[in-house]
PDB file of C-alpha atoms and ligand atoms in Angstrom:
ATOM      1  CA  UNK A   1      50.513-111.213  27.058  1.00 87.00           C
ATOM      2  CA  UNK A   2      47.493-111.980  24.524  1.00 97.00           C
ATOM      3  CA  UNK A   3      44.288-111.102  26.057  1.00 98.00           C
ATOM      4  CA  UNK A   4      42.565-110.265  22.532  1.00 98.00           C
ATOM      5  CA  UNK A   5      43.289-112.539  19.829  1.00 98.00           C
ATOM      6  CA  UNK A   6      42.263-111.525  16.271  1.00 98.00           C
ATOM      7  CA  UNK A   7      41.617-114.164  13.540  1.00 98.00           C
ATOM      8  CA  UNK A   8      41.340-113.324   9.728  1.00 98.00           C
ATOM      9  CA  UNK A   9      39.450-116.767   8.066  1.00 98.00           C
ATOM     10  CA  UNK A  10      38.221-117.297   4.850  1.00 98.00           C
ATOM     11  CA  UNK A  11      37.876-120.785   5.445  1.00 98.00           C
ATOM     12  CA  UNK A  12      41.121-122.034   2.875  1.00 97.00           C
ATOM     13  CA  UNK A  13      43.144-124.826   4.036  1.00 96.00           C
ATOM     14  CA  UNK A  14      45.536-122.442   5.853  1.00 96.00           C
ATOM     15  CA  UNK A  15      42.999-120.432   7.733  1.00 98.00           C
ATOM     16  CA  UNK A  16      41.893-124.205   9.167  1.00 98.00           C
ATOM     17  CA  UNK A  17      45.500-124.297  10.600  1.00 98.00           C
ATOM     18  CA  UNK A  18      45.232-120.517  11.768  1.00 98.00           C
ATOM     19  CA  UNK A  19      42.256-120.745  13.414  1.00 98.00           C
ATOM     20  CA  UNK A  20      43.488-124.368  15.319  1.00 97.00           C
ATOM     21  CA  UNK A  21      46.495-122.699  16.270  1.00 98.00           C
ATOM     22  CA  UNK A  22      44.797-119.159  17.353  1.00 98.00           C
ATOM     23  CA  UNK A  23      42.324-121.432  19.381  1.00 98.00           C
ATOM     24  CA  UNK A  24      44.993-123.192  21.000  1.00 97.00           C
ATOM     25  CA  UNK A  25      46.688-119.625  22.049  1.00 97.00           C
ATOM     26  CA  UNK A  26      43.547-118.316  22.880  1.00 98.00           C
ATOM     27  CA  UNK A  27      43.138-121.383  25.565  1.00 97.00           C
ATOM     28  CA  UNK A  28      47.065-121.211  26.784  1.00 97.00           C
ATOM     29  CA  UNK A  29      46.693-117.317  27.560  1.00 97.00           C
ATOM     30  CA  UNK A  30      42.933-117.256  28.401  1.00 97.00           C
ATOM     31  CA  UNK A  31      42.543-114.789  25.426  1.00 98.00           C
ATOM     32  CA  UNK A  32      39.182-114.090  24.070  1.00 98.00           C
ATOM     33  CA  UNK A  33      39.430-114.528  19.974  1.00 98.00           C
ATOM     34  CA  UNK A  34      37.513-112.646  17.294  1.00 98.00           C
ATOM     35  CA  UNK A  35      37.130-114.059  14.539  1.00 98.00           C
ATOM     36  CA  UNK A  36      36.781-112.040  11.372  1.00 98.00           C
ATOM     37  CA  UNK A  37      35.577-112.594   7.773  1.00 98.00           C
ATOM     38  CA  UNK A  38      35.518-110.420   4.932  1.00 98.00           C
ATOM     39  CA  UNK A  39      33.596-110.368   1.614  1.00 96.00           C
ATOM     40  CA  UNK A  40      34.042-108.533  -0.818  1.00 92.00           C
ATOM     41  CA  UNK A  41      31.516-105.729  -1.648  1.00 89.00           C
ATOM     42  CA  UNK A  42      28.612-105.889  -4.458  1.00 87.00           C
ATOM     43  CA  UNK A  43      29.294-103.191  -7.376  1.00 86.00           C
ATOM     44  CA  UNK A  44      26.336-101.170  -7.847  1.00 81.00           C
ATOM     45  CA  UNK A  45      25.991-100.733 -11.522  1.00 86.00           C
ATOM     46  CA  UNK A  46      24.034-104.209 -11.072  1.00 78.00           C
ATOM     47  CA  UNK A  47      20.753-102.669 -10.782  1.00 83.00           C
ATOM     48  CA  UNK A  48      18.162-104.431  -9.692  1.00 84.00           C
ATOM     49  CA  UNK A  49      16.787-107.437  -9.098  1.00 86.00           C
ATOM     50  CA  UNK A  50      20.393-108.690 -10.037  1.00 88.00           C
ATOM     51  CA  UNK A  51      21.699-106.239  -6.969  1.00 89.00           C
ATOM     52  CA  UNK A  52      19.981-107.876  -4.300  1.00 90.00           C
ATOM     53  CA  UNK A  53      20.608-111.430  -5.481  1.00 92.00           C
ATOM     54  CA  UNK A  54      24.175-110.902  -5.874  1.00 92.00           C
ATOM     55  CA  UNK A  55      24.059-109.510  -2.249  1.00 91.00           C
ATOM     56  CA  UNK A  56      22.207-112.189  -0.768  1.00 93.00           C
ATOM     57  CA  UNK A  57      24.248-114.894  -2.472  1.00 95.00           C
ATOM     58  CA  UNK A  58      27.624-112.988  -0.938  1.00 95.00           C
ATOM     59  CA  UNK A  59      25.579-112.797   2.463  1.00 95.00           C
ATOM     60  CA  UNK A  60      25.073-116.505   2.304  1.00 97.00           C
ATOM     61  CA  UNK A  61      28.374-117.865   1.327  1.00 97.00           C
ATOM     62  CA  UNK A  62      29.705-115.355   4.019  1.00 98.00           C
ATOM     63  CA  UNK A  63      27.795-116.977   6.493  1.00 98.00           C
ATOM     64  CA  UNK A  64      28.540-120.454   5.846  1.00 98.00           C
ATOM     65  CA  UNK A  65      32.043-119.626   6.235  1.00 98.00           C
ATOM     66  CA  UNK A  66      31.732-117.818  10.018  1.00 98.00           C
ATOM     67  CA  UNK A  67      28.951-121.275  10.376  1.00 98.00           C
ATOM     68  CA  UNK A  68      32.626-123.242   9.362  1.00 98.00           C
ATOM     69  CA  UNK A  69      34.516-121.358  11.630  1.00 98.00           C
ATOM     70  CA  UNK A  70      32.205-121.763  14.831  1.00 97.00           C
ATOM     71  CA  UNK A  71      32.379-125.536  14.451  1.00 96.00           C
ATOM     72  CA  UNK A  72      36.303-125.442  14.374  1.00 96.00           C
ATOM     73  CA  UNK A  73      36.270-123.286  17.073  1.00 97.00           C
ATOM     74  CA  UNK A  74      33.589-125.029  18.947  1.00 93.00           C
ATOM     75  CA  UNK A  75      34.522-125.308  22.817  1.00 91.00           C
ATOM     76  CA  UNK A  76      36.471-121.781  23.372  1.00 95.00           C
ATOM     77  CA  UNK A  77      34.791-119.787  25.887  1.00 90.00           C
ATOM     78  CA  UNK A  78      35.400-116.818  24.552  1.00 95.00           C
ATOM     79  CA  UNK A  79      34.726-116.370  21.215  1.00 98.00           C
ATOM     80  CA  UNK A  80      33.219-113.730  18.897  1.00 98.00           C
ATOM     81  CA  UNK A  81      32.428-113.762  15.083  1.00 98.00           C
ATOM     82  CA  UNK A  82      31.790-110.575  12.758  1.00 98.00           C
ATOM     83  CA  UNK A  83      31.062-110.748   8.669  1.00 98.00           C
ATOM     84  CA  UNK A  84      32.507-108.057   7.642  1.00 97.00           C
ATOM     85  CA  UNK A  85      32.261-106.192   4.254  1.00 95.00           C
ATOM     86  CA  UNK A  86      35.292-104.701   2.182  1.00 95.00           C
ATOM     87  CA  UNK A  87      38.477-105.621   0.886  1.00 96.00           C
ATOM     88  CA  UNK A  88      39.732-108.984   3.405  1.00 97.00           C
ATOM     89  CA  UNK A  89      43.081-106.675   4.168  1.00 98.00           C
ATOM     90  CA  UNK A  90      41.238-103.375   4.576  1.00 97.00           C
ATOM     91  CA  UNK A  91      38.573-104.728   6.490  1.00 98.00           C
ATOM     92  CA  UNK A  92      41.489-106.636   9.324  1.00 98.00           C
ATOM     93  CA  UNK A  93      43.427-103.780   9.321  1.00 98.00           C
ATOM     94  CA  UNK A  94      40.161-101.407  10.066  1.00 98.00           C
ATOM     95  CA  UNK A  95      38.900-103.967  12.818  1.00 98.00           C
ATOM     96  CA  UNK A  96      42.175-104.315  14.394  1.00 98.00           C
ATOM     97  CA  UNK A  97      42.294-100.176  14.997  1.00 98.00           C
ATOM     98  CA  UNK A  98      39.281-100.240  16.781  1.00 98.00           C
ATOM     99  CA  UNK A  99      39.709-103.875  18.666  1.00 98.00           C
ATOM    100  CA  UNK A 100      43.493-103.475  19.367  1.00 98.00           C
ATOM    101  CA  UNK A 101      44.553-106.883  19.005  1.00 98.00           C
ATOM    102  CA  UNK A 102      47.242-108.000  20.985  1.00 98.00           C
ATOM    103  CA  UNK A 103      47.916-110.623  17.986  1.00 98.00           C
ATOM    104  CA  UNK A 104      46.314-111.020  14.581  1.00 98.00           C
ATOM    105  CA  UNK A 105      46.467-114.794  13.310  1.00 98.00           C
ATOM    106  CA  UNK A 106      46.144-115.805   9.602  1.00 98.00           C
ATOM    107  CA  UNK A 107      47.321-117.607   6.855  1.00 98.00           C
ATOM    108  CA  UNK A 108      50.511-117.212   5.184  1.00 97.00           C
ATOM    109  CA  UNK A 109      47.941-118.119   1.755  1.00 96.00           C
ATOM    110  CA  UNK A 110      44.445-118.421   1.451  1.00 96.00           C
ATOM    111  CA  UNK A 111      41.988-119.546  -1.545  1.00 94.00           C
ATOM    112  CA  UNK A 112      43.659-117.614  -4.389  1.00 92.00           C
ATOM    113  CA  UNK A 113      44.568-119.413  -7.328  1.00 87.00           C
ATOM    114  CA  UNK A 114      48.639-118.540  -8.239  1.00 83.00           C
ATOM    115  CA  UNK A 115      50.536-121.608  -6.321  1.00 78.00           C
ATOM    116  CA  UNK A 116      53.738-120.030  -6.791  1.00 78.00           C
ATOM    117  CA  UNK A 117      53.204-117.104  -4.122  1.00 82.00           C
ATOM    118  CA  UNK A 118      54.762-117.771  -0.920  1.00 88.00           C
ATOM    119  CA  UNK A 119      52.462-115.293   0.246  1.00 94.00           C
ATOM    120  CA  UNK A 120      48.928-114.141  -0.339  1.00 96.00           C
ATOM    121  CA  UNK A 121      48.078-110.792  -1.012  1.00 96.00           C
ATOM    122  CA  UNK A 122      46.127-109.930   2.045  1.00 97.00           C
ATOM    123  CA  UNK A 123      48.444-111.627   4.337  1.00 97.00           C
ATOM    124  CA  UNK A 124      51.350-109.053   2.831  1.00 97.00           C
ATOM    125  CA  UNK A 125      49.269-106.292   3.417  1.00 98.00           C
ATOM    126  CA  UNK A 126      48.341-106.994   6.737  1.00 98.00           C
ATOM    127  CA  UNK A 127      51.808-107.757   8.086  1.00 98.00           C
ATOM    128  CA  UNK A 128      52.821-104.577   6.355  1.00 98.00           C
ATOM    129  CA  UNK A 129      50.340-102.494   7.882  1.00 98.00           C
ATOM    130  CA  UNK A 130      49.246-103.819  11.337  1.00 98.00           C
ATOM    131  CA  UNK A 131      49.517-102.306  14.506  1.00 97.00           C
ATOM    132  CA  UNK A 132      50.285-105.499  16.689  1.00 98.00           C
ATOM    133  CA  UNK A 133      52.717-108.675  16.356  1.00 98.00           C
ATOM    134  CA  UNK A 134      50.999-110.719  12.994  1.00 98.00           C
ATOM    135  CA  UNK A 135      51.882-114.701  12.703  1.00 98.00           C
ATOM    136  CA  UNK A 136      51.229-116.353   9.508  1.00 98.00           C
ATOM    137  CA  UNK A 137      50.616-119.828   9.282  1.00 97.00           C
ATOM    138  CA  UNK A 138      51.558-122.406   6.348  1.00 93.00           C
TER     139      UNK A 138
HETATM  140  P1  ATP B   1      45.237-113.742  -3.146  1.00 96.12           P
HETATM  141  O1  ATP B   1      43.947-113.458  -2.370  1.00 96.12           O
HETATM  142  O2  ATP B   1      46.193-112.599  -3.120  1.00 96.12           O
HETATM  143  O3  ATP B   1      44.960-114.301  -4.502  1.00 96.12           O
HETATM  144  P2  ATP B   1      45.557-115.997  -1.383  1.00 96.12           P
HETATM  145  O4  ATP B   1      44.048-116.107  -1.369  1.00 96.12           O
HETATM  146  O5  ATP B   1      46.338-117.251  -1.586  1.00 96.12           O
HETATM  147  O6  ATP B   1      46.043-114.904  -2.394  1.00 96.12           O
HETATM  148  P3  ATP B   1      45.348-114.345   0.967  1.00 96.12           P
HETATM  149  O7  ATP B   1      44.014-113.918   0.447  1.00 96.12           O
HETATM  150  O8  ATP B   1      46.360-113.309   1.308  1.00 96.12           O
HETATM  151  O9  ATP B   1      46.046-115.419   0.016  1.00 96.12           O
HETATM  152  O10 ATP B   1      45.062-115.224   2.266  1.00 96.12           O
HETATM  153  C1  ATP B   1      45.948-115.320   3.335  1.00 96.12           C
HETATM  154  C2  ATP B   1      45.170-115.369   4.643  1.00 96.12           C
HETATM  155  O11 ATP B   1      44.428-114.151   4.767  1.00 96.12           O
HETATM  156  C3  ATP B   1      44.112-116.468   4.730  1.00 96.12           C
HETATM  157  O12 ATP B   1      44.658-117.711   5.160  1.00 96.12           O
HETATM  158  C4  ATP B   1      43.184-115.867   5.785  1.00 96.12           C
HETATM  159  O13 ATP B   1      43.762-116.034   7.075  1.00 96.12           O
HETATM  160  C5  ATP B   1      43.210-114.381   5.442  1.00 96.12           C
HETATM  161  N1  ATP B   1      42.104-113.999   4.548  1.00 96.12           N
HETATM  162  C6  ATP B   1      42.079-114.034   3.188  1.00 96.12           C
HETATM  163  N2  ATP B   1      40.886-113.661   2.722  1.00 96.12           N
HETATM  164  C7  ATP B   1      40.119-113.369   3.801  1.00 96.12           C
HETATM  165  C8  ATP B   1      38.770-112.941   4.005  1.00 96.12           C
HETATM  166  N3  ATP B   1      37.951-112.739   2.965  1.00 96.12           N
HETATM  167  N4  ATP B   1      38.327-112.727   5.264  1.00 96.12           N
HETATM  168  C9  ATP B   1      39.157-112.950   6.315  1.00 96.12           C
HETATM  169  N5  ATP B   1      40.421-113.361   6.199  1.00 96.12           N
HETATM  170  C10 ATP B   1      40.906-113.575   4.980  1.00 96.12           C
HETATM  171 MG1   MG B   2      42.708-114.551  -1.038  1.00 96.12          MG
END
């Protein structure tokens, strides 16, 4: 039934308990998982040097997220993680056009700051929009 797992993680509380529950799908079904993380892009009216730094520093933080990810992951197989750039929602919805998913795991919220949503904003726009079954995870 699940032979591609997809995985949005920004590292938040939530995506911890996404990403143990994807791996423990990915295991049950013998699903490969991708992993996915998205940062937001660097607006050019920066200039430089402040361009490059700002990039760098988002490059960085990126990768210590996907470096947080492969430890919780550690042990699957069959497991693949992209840094992407973009909008987190954009970006999962783009990935899972071209990868075809047979599930996309994430986080009912994520790091945002308003407690009262029951929701995040990416997580709406993903179940909205996605081609495949989405489960969110609180
Ligand atoms: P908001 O971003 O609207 O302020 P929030 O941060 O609480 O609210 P979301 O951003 O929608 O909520 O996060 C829900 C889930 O979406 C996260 O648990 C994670 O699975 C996924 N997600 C959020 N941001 C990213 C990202 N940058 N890259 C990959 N996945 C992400
Ligand atoms: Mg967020």
């Amino acid at each position: 039934m699940f032979q591609l797992i997809l995985l949005a993680f920004d590292g938040s509380t939530h995506a911890q308990k996404a990403a143990t529950l994807a791996a423990d799908l990915a295991r049950r079904y013998g699903a490969r998982l991708l992993v996915l993380h998205a940062f937001d892009p660097v607006p050019d009216y920066l200039g430089e040097p402040f361009l490059q730094q700002a990039i760098a520093r988002r490059t960085e933080a990126a990768e210590r997220v996907a470096a947080e990810a492969r430890v919780l992951l550690e042990g699957l197989s069959d497991l693949e993680i992209e840094i992407l750039e973009g909008p987190p929602a954009e970006a999962i919805l783009r990935a899972a056009e071209v990868r075809q998913p047979d599930l996309i795991v994430m986080g009912t919220r994520g790091l945002g700051q308003l407690k009262g949503l029951l929701l995040g904003s990416q997580s709406q726009k993903v179940l909205a929009h996605a081609p495949c079954p989405v489960l969110l995870v609180r």
